[in-house]
């Protein structure tokens, strides 16, 4: 049997980029997967169809992470469809980059709403349905520890919040046998940070490996943390950054 057989996973922001690769990988490992999206129903459907074509079970749910009721509803729909939640991957996230003098309050509020409050709400709701062996996996960023370019202060702030939240949550949930870990990727080739984008050469040159990472490489780490193999890993902030912070 596969290592996540009989497990139910909820992946936020699973329609594109890292989240899509994570959803597919967890399904390959045998998990039943619910994924959320906000603006790309077609992309979300494509991920679901790919999982089903490979013999897995999946469900796409529209839920803007900035909308508390929508996030609560996505957790409820997942439980209604699949009976429980064993693995929550808090992946949905947004970026906004500007120097402090020009950073708008609207962008500040949006980044906090999606990257921080959305993670809090999804986690609070999901753990109500999670038992011994449960897994909370955050997708933070190496930028919580190192922000080598100007304009990223608020993005870094939100990812720093996730790193701290992870430590505290691990203490809350440890006695219940639930682990909480934060994956901190460096530059990964996605729509958010394309390997041929404006910052790409700069980003590449900062990594030790001199390249972008692939979403599947991050999904490999999620797969490990979600599995029984990672049973003694909790409260950890784990970089997967090609040596960006080395
Ligand atoms: P993309 O922009 O490529 O994809 C974002 C995904 O999140 C999409 O599925 C999108 O859904 C979803 N999403 C965005 N906003 C919301 C929202 N308000 N509610 C629900 N879903 C939402 O981003 P990445 O895959 O690159 O990033 C995923 C995570 O990884 C983020 O948390 C990001 O901060 C983090 N990260 C990324 C790095 C990188 O270099 N790419 C590096 C370090 C961290 P839809 O298709 O419907 O818009």
XYZ file of N, CA and C and ligand atoms in Angstrom:
786
model
N 0.831 -1.210 0.000
C 0.000 0.000 0.000
C 0.871 1.268 0.000
N 0.305 2.335 -0.540
C 1.036 3.598 -0.602
C 1.088 4.239 0.783
N 2.048 5.147 0.952
C 2.297 5.628 2.323
C 1.209 6.524 2.907
N 0.354 7.125 2.055
C -0.731 7.953 2.593
C -2.119 7.364 2.318
N -2.174 6.071 2.076
C -3.463 5.408 1.868
C -4.377 5.655 3.076
N -5.650 5.951 2.798
C -6.659 6.228 3.830
C -6.525 7.592 4.492
N -5.583 8.415 4.031
C -5.446 9.767 4.590
C -6.224 10.760 3.725
N -6.754 11.796 4.389
C -7.442 12.876 3.685
C -6.622 14.159 3.844
N -6.324 14.797 2.720
C -5.533 16.033 2.742
C -6.332 17.199 2.194
N -6.141 18.370 2.787
C -6.688 19.619 2.255
C -5.508 20.530 1.923
N -5.431 20.925 0.655
C -4.347 21.800 0.189
C -4.961 23.133 -0.228
N -4.588 24.237 0.421
C -5.118 25.536 -0.001
C -4.304 26.044 -1.187
N -4.992 26.701 -2.122
C -4.301 27.195 -3.308
C -3.718 26.071 -4.137
N -4.552 25.100 -4.484
C -4.055 23.913 -5.181
C -4.248 23.928 -6.686
N -4.639 25.076 -7.235
C -4.944 25.123 -8.669
C -3.724 25.340 -9.548
N -2.695 25.947 -8.988
C -1.495 26.262 -9.790
C -0.254 26.122 -8.912
N 0.906 26.208 -9.550
C 2.172 26.339 -8.841
C 2.449 25.246 -7.834
N 2.999 25.652 -6.703
C 3.375 24.684 -5.668
C 2.192 23.847 -5.221
N 1.037 24.497 -5.008
C -0.126 23.790 -4.478
C -0.608 22.683 -5.396
N -0.559 22.936 -6.716
C -0.987 21.910 -7.677
C -0.039 20.711 -7.616
N 1.256 20.985 -7.551
C 2.246 19.891 -7.475
C 2.093 19.107 -6.166
N 1.803 19.834 -5.092
C 1.627 19.190 -3.780
C 0.386 18.300 -3.791
N -0.722 18.824 -4.328
C -1.970 18.044 -4.384
C -1.744 16.749 -5.161
N -1.077 16.864 -6.316
C -0.831 15.675 -7.143
C 0.084 14.690 -6.431
N 1.098 15.197 -5.756
C 2.046 14.312 -5.074
C 1.365 13.557 -3.921
N 0.547 14.284 -3.137
C -0.134 13.607 -2.014
C -1.095 12.544 -2.542
N -1.747 12.846 -3.676
C -2.635 11.850 -4.295
C -1.843 10.650 -4.789
N -0.667 10.906 -5.387
C 0.204 9.800 -5.823
C 0.588 8.914 -4.635
N 0.727 9.548 -3.480
C 1.090 8.803 -2.268
C -0.109 8.058 -1.670
N -1.282 8.240 -2.274
C -2.454 7.489 -1.843
C -3.498 8.289 -1.090
N -3.221 9.582 -0.833
C -4.182 10.393 -0.075
C -5.355 10.810 -0.965
N -6.501 11.017 -0.345
C -7.642 11.664 -0.978
C -7.453 13.155 -0.758
N -7.617 13.962 -1.815
C -7.198 15.362 -1.732
C -8.324 16.343 -2.056
N -8.551 17.294 -1.162
C -9.392 18.451 -1.469
C -8.453 19.633 -1.673
N -8.743 20.443 -2.677
C -7.894 21.614 -2.913
C -8.750 22.847 -3.108
N -8.253 23.993 -2.649
C -8.994 25.237 -2.836
C -8.349 26.092 -3.921
N -9.142 27.042 -4.414
C -8.679 28.023 -5.403
C -9.566 29.235 -5.220
N -9.186 30.329 -5.859
C -10.067 31.482 -5.771
C -10.440 32.042 -7.137
N -9.498 32.046 -8.084
C -9.791 32.703 -9.364
C -9.608 31.800 -10.584
N -9.146 30.581 -10.401
C -8.875 29.704 -11.558
C -9.623 28.380 -11.494
N -10.973 28.409 -11.643
C -11.728 27.158 -11.555
C -11.256 26.106 -12.556
N -10.878 26.575 -13.757
C -10.460 25.635 -14.794
C -9.160 24.930 -14.422
N -8.218 25.703 -13.900
C -6.934 25.109 -13.490
C -7.159 24.111 -12.347
N -8.056 24.483 -11.443
C -8.355 23.592 -10.316
C -8.952 22.285 -10.834
N -9.864 22.402 -11.805
C -10.472 21.204 -12.387
C -9.424 20.327 -13.061
N -8.466 20.972 -13.743
C -7.407 20.208 -14.415
C -6.608 19.374 -13.411
N -6.346 19.944 -12.253
C -5.598 19.209 -11.221
C -6.429 18.018 -10.741
N -7.727 18.275 -10.513
C -8.614 17.193 -10.070
C -8.683 16.077 -11.117
N -8.807 16.481 -12.388
C -8.887 15.479 -13.460
C -7.594 14.673 -13.562
N -6.450 15.346 -13.404
C -5.162 14.643 -13.473
C -5.061 13.612 -12.348
N -5.528 14.001 -11.174
C -5.484 13.071 -10.028
C -6.397 11.875 -10.280
N -7.610 12.173 -10.789
C -8.556 11.087 -11.054
C -8.046 10.165 -12.161
N -7.410 10.774 -13.191
C -6.868 9.969 -14.302
C -5.799 9.008 -13.799
N -5.115 9.404 -12.728
C -4.064 8.550 -12.159
C -4.642 7.570 -11.127
N -5.974 7.565 -11.006
C -6.612 6.599 -10.117
C -6.895 7.111 -8.714
N -6.707 8.422 -8.510
C -6.914 8.988 -7.170
C -8.272 9.630 -7.004
N -8.492 10.189 -5.823
C -9.748 10.859 -5.485
C -9.450 12.304 -5.140
N -10.187 13.238 -5.731
C -9.924 14.656 -5.455
C -11.173 15.493 -5.654
N -11.133 16.693 -5.071
C -12.269 17.603 -5.076
C -11.729 19.035 -5.045
N -12.258 19.901 -5.923
C -11.845 21.311 -5.914
C -12.928 22.162 -5.271
N -12.523 23.103 -4.429
C -13.464 23.961 -3.715
C -13.054 25.418 -3.885
N -13.991 26.257 -4.305
C -13.661 27.678 -4.378
C -13.685 28.261 -2.963
N -12.587 28.847 -2.549
C -12.517 29.443 -1.206
C -11.394 30.464 -1.164
N -11.770 31.722 -1.201
C -10.784 32.793 -1.053
C -10.249 32.752 0.376
N -8.956 32.556 0.500
C -8.351 32.453 1.835
C -8.539 33.727 2.665
N -8.843 34.842 1.989
C -9.074 36.092 2.715
C -10.486 36.163 3.298
N -11.313 35.188 2.936
C -12.710 35.197 3.365
C -12.916 34.108 4.436
N -13.103 34.542 5.671
C -13.173 33.613 6.807
C -14.254 32.556 6.599
N -15.447 32.993 6.184
C -16.547 32.038 6.008
C -16.243 31.033 4.904
N -15.589 31.517 3.828
C -15.254 30.617 2.715
C -14.253 29.545 3.163
N -13.297 29.937 3.975
C -12.286 28.977 4.457
C -12.942 27.951 5.387
N -13.788 28.442 6.281
C -14.499 27.519 7.191
C -15.338 26.535 6.388
N -15.979 27.074 5.345
C -16.830 26.244 4.502
C -16.010 25.179 3.759
N -14.813 25.539 3.307
C -13.970 24.573 2.582
C -13.584 23.414 3.494
N -13.292 23.731 4.742
C -12.964 22.662 5.694
C -14.198 21.776 5.916
N -15.345 22.422 6.079
C -16.582 21.665 6.310
C -16.918 20.777 5.104
N -16.741 21.320 3.898
C -17.033 20.545 2.678
C -16.086 19.350 2.541
N -14.839 19.551 2.916
C -13.863 18.455 2.855
C -14.280 17.322 3.790
N -14.684 17.703 4.999
C -15.098 16.702 5.987
C -16.392 16.020 5.548
N -17.298 16.819 4.958
C -18.554 16.251 4.478
C -18.289 15.213 3.381
N -17.362 15.545 2.474
C -17.090 14.649 1.341
C -16.270 13.437 1.742
N -15.279 13.626 2.619
C -14.298 12.565 2.855
C -14.212 12.081 4.313
N -15.028 12.672 5.185
C -15.123 12.128 6.540
C -14.222 12.733 7.592
N -13.063 13.249 7.201
C -12.156 13.855 8.179
C -11.012 14.562 7.457
N -10.097 15.138 8.208
C -8.891 15.729 7.616
C -7.695 15.224 8.413
N -6.725 14.641 7.716
C -5.501 14.183 8.378
C -4.327 15.115 8.124
N -4.364 15.768 6.953
C -3.230 16.589 6.512
C -3.760 17.924 6.006
N -3.290 19.020 6.588
C -3.623 20.347 6.064
C -2.350 20.981 5.528
N -2.367 21.369 4.253
C -1.225 22.105 3.695
C -1.672 23.544 3.449
N -1.156 24.453 4.251
C -1.460 25.878 4.108
C -0.511 26.477 3.082
N -0.929 26.376 1.822
C -0.061 26.799 0.720
C -0.482 28.129 0.089
N -1.781 28.417 0.060
C -2.249 29.633 -0.632
C -1.504 30.851 -0.094
N -1.025 31.669 -0.994
C -0.293 32.855 -0.559
C -0.176 33.831 -1.704
N 0.007 35.093 -1.332
C 0.151 36.146 -2.341
C 1.347 37.024 -1.994
N 1.882 37.666 -3.017
C 2.999 38.590 -2.813
C 2.607 39.980 -3.268
N 3.247 40.985 -2.699
C 3.121 42.361 -3.183
C 4.452 43.011 -2.817
N 5.057 43.663 -3.793
C 6.400 44.183 -3.577
C 6.457 45.672 -3.878
N 6.874 46.464 -2.893
C 7.047 47.914 -3.065
C 7.885 48.419 -1.896
N 8.595 49.498 -2.119
C 9.346 50.115 -1.027
C 8.367 50.609 0.030
N 8.839 50.718 1.250
C 7.962 51.064 2.374
C 7.188 52.364 2.133
N 7.823 53.346 1.487
C 7.139 54.628 1.256
C 5.928 54.473 0.355
N 5.958 53.437 -0.482
C 4.913 53.283 -1.497
C 3.979 52.118 -1.231
N 4.200 51.403 -0.155
C 3.399 50.192 0.084
C 1.994 50.587 0.535
N 0.961 50.159 -0.187
C -0.394 50.604 0.145
C -0.975 49.794 1.312
N -1.833 50.454 2.052
C -2.504 49.768 3.171
C -3.388 48.635 2.665
N -3.978 48.822 1.481
C -4.805 47.767 0.902
C -3.979 46.504 0.648
N -2.779 46.687 0.086
C -1.918 45.525 -0.146
C -1.474 44.904 1.180
N -1.180 45.764 2.153
C -0.792 45.246 3.466
C -1.913 44.368 4.034
N -3.135 44.888 3.990
C -4.276 44.141 4.534
C -4.502 42.829 3.780
N -4.327 42.873 2.455
C -4.540 41.670 1.636
C -3.497 40.601 1.974
N -2.245 41.007 2.119
C -1.199 40.029 2.435
C -1.426 39.402 3.811
N -1.826 40.236 4.761
C -2.110 39.694 6.098
C -3.323 38.758 6.032
N -4.345 39.174 5.282
C -5.587 38.381 5.219
C -5.340 36.994 4.624
N -4.587 36.930 3.539
C -4.377 35.646 2.858
C -3.251 34.851 3.526
N -2.102 35.486 3.709
C -0.905 34.754 4.145
C -0.885 34.441 5.636
N -1.655 35.219 6.426
C -1.611 35.009 7.873
C -2.998 34.608 8.426
N -3.987 35.488 8.263
C -5.298 35.187 8.855
C -5.923 33.948 8.225
N -5.774 33.800 6.911
C -6.316 32.622 6.225
C -5.709 31.332 6.751
N -4.421 31.395 7.067
C -3.718 30.221 7.609
C -4.234 29.903 9.015
N -4.428 30.945 9.812
C -4.967 30.758 11.162
C -6.350 30.099 11.108
N -7.228 30.630 10.264
C -8.607 30.122 10.214
C -8.629 28.675 9.703
N -7.889 28.408 8.626
C -7.871 27.037 8.083
C -7.348 26.056 9.122
N -6.326 26.465 9.840
C -5.722 25.584 10.844
C -6.693 25.347 12.000
N -7.277 26.428 12.501
C -8.211 26.296 13.626
C -9.382 25.378 13.280
N -9.907 25.548 12.063
C -11.036 24.711 11.653
C -10.612 23.262 11.420
N -9.458 23.081 10.746
C -9.038 21.724 10.379
C -8.698 20.874 11.601
N -8.062 21.471 12.600
C -7.638 20.657 13.743
C -8.828 20.119 14.555
N -9.985 20.751 14.374
C -11.190 20.206 15.023
C -11.504 18.799 14.519
N -11.017 18.509 13.300
C -11.336 17.223 12.661
C -10.129 16.307 12.584
N -9.060 16.661 13.273
C -7.794 15.943 13.128
C -7.491 15.149 14.383
N -7.062 13.907 14.177
C -6.703 13.081 15.321
C -5.208 12.856 15.404
N -4.834 11.928 16.288
C -3.451 11.464 16.435
C -2.843 11.166 15.055
N -1.621 11.644 14.824
C -0.984 11.428 13.517
C -1.282 12.530 12.512
N -2.070 13.521 12.940
C -2.402 14.633 12.039
C -1.177 15.452 11.670
N -1.299 16.148 10.551
C -0.173 16.913 10.010
C -0.626 18.301 9.563
N 0.018 19.331 10.101
C -0.169 20.685 9.582
C 1.140 21.064 8.899
N 1.064 21.407 7.628
C 2.268 21.774 6.883
C 2.066 23.165 6.277
N 2.928 24.087 6.685
C 2.864 25.460 6.166
C 3.805 25.586 4.976
N 3.415 26.418 4.013
C 4.375 26.841 3.001
C 4.713 28.294 3.329
N 5.811 28.452 4.059
C 6.299 29.785 4.408
C 7.224 30.265 3.303
N 8.372 30.776 3.691
C 9.353 31.193 2.682
C 10.702 31.399 3.335
N 11.754 31.155 2.558
C 13.103 31.485 3.017
C 13.185 32.985 3.335
N 12.256 33.765 2.754
C 12.256 35.209 2.978
C 11.891 35.604 4.405
N 11.437 34.654 5.213
C 11.225 35.013 6.618
C 12.574 35.180 7.322
N 13.620 34.546 6.785
C 14.958 34.650 7.384
C 15.908 35.531 6.602
N 15.730 35.564 5.283
C 16.621 36.385 4.469
C 15.818 37.039 3.353
N 15.899 38.362 3.278
C 15.208 39.112 2.221
C 16.276 39.969 1.539
N 16.906 39.402 0.518
C 18.095 40.068 -0.022
C 17.824 41.235 -0.961
N 16.540 41.517 -1.252
C 16.245 42.647 -2.138
C 15.261 43.602 -1.455
N 15.263 44.843 -1.885
C 14.333 45.842 -1.346
C 12.931 45.590 -1.885
N 11.927 45.999 -1.114
C 10.544 45.921 -1.565
C 9.771 44.733 -1.017
N 10.477 43.834 -0.353
C 9.814 42.614 0.116
C 9.497 42.600 1.600
N 9.520 43.767 2.237
C 9.410 43.775 3.708
C 8.095 43.175 4.215
N 6.989 43.497 3.555
C 5.690 43.035 4.071
C 5.490 41.544 3.765
N 5.944 41.112 2.595
C 5.904 39.673 2.292
C 6.721 38.914 3.343
N 7.919 39.410 3.634
C 8.775 38.769 4.638
C 8.091 38.751 6.009
N 7.408 39.845 6.323
C 6.670 39.946 7.600
C 5.650 38.806 7.717
N 4.901 38.589 6.626
C 3.856 37.552 6.703
C 4.479 36.160 6.843
N 5.595 35.929 6.168
C 6.211 34.601 6.232
C 6.945 34.406 7.565
N 7.427 35.521 8.142
C 7.990 35.447 9.487
C 6.917 35.070 10.497
N 5.717 35.616 10.297
C 4.591 35.279 11.177
C 4.316 33.773 11.124
N 4.414 33.201 9.939
C 4.147 31.768 9.781
C 5.206 30.930 10.498
N 6.456 31.368 10.442
C 7.528 30.634 11.133
C 7.276 30.624 12.645
N 6.878 31.753 13.187
C 6.604 31.836 14.631
C 5.351 31.064 15.011
N 4.324 31.181 14.168
C 3.063 30.481 14.410
C 3.320 28.969 14.475
N 4.202 28.497 13.595
C 4.534 27.070 13.533
C 5.090 26.574 14.871
N 6.001 27.361 15.456
C 6.607 26.937 16.734
C 5.552 26.850 17.832
N 4.729 27.892 17.913
C 3.717 27.914 18.963
C 2.680 26.818 18.786
N 2.248 26.629 17.539
C 1.239 25.607 17.253
C 1.740 24.206 17.578
N 3.032 23.982 17.318
C 3.603 22.658 17.607
C 3.430 22.345 19.096
N 3.540 23.376 19.939
C 3.339 23.200 21.389
C 1.883 22.913 21.721
N 0.966 23.622 21.042
C -0.469 23.399 21.292
C -0.883 21.981 20.901
N -0.353 21.505 19.778
C -0.889 20.286 19.176
C -0.055 19.042 19.436
N 1.159 19.230 19.963
C 2.014 18.080 20.275
C 1.342 17.049 21.168
N 0.712 17.489 22.254
C 0.058 16.521 23.142
C -1.041 15.705 22.464
N -1.550 16.218 21.334
C -2.580 15.478 20.582
C -1.985 14.617 19.480
N -0.646 14.559 19.400
C 0.001 13.728 18.384
C -0.065 14.311 16.985
N -0.281 15.630 16.909
C -0.334 16.317 15.610
C 0.962 17.107 15.445
N 1.629 16.937 14.295
C 2.857 17.702 14.060
C 2.574 18.930 13.197
N 3.408 19.950 13.395
C 3.261 21.222 12.676
C 4.625 21.652 12.165
N 4.757 21.773 10.869
C 6.046 22.155 10.298
C 5.874 23.182 9.193
N 6.929 23.959 8.985
C 6.911 25.032 7.996
C 8.006 24.813 6.967
N 7.595 24.636 5.717
C 8.542 24.514 4.613
C 8.845 25.916 4.103
N 10.133 26.212 3.955
C 10.530 27.563 3.548
C 11.278 27.514 2.210
N 10.524 27.587 1.106
C 11.175 27.492 -0.201
C 11.969 28.754 -0.549
N 13.009 28.544 -1.338
C 13.666 29.638 -2.043
C 12.939 29.829 -3.357
N 13.592 30.444 -4.350
C 12.909 30.699 -5.621
C 12.476 29.420 -6.333
N 11.174 29.300 -6.553
C 10.602 28.146 -7.254
C 9.870 28.674 -8.485
N 10.082 28.038 -9.601
C 9.506 28.482 -10.869
C 7.989 28.283 -10.896
N 7.241 29.371 -10.697
C 5.771 29.345 -10.736
C 5.302 30.662 -11.354
N 3.978 30.828 -11.473
C 3.449 32.106 -11.967
C 3.873 33.260 -11.062
N 3.957 32.989 -9.749
C 4.321 34.050 -8.798
C 5.763 34.503 -8.987
N 6.622 33.557 -9.350
C 8.064 33.832 -9.421
C 8.675 33.074 -10.604
N 8.339 33.509 -11.834
C 8.780 32.742 -13.001
C 10.303 32.768 -13.185
N 10.833 31.630 -13.613
C 12.288 31.493 -13.781
C 12.806 32.355 -14.932
N 11.878 32.963 -15.706
C 12.321 33.887 -16.754
C 11.808 35.306 -16.470
N 11.458 35.576 -15.199
C 10.920 36.890 -14.819
C 12.021 37.942 -14.612
N 11.558 39.140 -14.242
C 12.466 40.283 -14.076
C 13.564 40.042 -13.045
N 13.201 39.369 -11.940
C 14.159 39.166 -10.843
C 14.951 37.867 -10.985
N 14.642 37.094 -12.057
C 15.123 35.714 -12.082
C 16.642 35.579 -12.007
N 17.361 36.366 -12.792
C 18.820 36.220 -12.810
C 19.413 36.531 -11.441
N 18.872 37.574 -10.816
C 19.292 37.974 -9.482
C 19.046 36.836 -8.490
N 17.831 36.259 -8.549
C 17.453 35.176 -7.633
C 18.373 33.973 -7.808
N 18.573 33.590 -9.066
C 19.426 32.444 -9.382
C 20.825 32.643 -8.826
N 21.343 33.847 -8.994
C 22.732 34.092 -8.594
C 22.903 34.016 -7.077
N 21.811 34.213 -6.328
C 21.910 34.135 -4.860
C 21.897 32.680 -4.369
N 21.323 31.787 -5.155
C 21.313 30.384 -4.715
C 22.691 29.751 -4.910
N 23.023 28.798 -4.056
C 24.282 28.064 -4.212
C 24.236 27.201 -5.474
N 23.064 26.681 -5.784
C 22.934 25.793 -6.940
C 22.768 26.544 -8.259
N 22.633 27.886 -8.171
C 22.554 28.731 -9.370
C 21.364 28.381 -10.269
N 20.248 28.020 -9.623
C 19.050 27.735 -10.423
C 17.791 27.901 -9.581
N 16.660 27.962 -10.248
C 15.364 27.914 -9.587
C 15.060 26.470 -9.184
N 14.198 26.330 -8.192
C 13.681 25.015 -7.850
C 12.413 24.731 -8.626
N 12.017 23.464 -8.648
C 10.770 23.046 -9.287
C 9.723 22.756 -8.205
N 8.466 23.007 -8.533
C 7.378 22.756 -7.579
C 7.425 21.317 -7.064
N 7.791 20.389 -7.944
C 7.829 18.965 -7.549
C 8.883 18.711 -6.468
N 9.947 19.507 -6.478
C 10.980 19.331 -5.445
C 10.434 19.718 -4.066
N 9.592 20.753 -4.066
C 8.958 21.147 -2.799
C 7.914 20.100 -2.389
N 7.184 19.588 -3.388
C 6.169 18.564 -3.104
C 6.800 17.316 -2.472
N 8.037 17.012 -2.851
C 8.743 15.872 -2.233
C 8.891 16.074 -0.724
N 9.191 17.312 -0.331
C 9.366 17.581 1.106
C 8.019 17.519 1.828
N 6.971 17.996 1.176
C 5.629 17.892 1.762
C 5.271 16.424 1.960
N 5.562 15.615 0.946
C 5.262 14.185 1.006
C 5.937 13.535 2.213
N 7.186 13.889 2.427
C 7.921 13.354 3.586
C 7.266 13.798 4.906
N 7.022 15.108 5.027
C 6.469 15.619 6.293
C 5.076 15.072 6.574
N 4.321 14.783 5.502
C 2.958 14.269 5.672
C 2.953 12.808 6.103
N 4.062 12.122 5.875
C 4.092 10.678 6.082
C 4.456 10.289 7.519
N 4.307 9.021 7.814
C 4.662 8.494 9.137
C 6.170 8.586 9.384
N 6.945 8.627 8.301
C 8.414 8.734 8.444
C 8.818 9.971 9.231
N 8.006 11.026 9.168
C 8.356 12.300 9.798
C 7.716 12.456 11.178
N 7.418 11.327 11.828
C 6.630 11.383 13.068
C 7.297 12.151 14.218
N 8.634 12.311 14.188
C 9.308 13.036 15.277
C 9.738 14.440 14.865
N 9.271 14.875 13.697
C 9.598 16.227 13.223
C 8.421 17.139 13.528
N 8.613 18.117 14.421
C 7.554 19.098 14.640
C 8.148 20.413 15.122
N 7.437 21.501 14.813
C 7.919 22.828 15.190
C 9.108 23.275 14.362
N 9.348 22.577 13.247
C 10.554 22.846 12.463
C 10.282 23.798 11.302
N 11.239 24.667 11.074
C 11.235 25.523 9.895
C 12.314 24.997 8.966
N 11.885 24.401 7.865
C 12.797 23.646 7.002
C 12.990 24.348 5.660
N 14.211 24.774 5.399
C 14.479 25.452 4.127
C 14.624 24.450 2.992
N 14.098 24.826 1.822
C 14.348 24.074 0.590
C 14.581 25.147 -0.449
N 15.825 25.598 -0.526
C 16.108 26.875 -1.195
C 17.326 26.853 -2.109
N 17.837 25.672 -2.425
C 19.008 25.624 -3.296
C 20.209 26.360 -2.726
N 20.174 26.588 -1.411
C 21.285 27.304 -0.778
C 21.133 28.819 -0.843
N 19.932 29.292 -1.074
C 19.649 30.741 -1.115
C 20.116 31.429 0.160
N 19.931 30.755 1.296
C 20.281 31.358 2.590
C 21.605 30.836 3.145
N 22.359 30.103 2.324
C 23.606 29.512 2.839
C 24.670 30.585 3.035
P 1.190 30.996 -7.538
O 0.819 32.426 -7.599
O 1.853 30.366 -8.703
O -0.086 30.117 -7.139
C -0.850 30.538 -6.054
C -1.907 29.528 -5.724
O -2.580 29.992 -4.556
C -2.951 29.394 -6.801
O -3.470 28.088 -6.778
C -4.000 30.421 -6.365
O -5.318 30.104 -6.767
C -3.914 30.278 -4.876
N -4.348 31.494 -4.204
C -3.848 32.745 -4.317
N -4.553 33.602 -3.568
C -5.531 32.874 -2.980
C -6.601 33.174 -2.110
N -6.820 34.429 -1.696
N -7.411 32.174 -1.716
C -7.227 30.909 -2.144
N -6.244 30.554 -2.973
C -5.409 31.531 -3.389
O 2.122 30.882 -6.235
P 3.211 29.793 -5.818
O 2.766 28.440 -6.161
O 4.523 30.281 -6.259
O 3.170 29.990 -4.228
C 2.518 29.097 -3.344
C 2.999 29.402 -1.936
O 4.421 29.260 -1.888
C 2.707 30.828 -1.471
O 2.363 30.805 -0.102
C 4.033 31.528 -1.679
O 4.171 32.632 -0.824
C 4.996 30.416 -1.335
N 6.338 30.574 -1.869
C 6.582 30.633 -3.211
C 7.881 30.773 -3.668
C 8.217 30.863 -5.112
O 9.370 31.219 -5.429
N 7.337 30.544 -6.015
C 9.021 30.853 -2.735
C 8.650 30.763 -1.350
C 7.360 30.626 -0.951
P -5.969 30.684 -8.152
O -5.359 29.839 -9.252
O -7.431 30.463 -8.020
O -5.565 32.113 -8.262
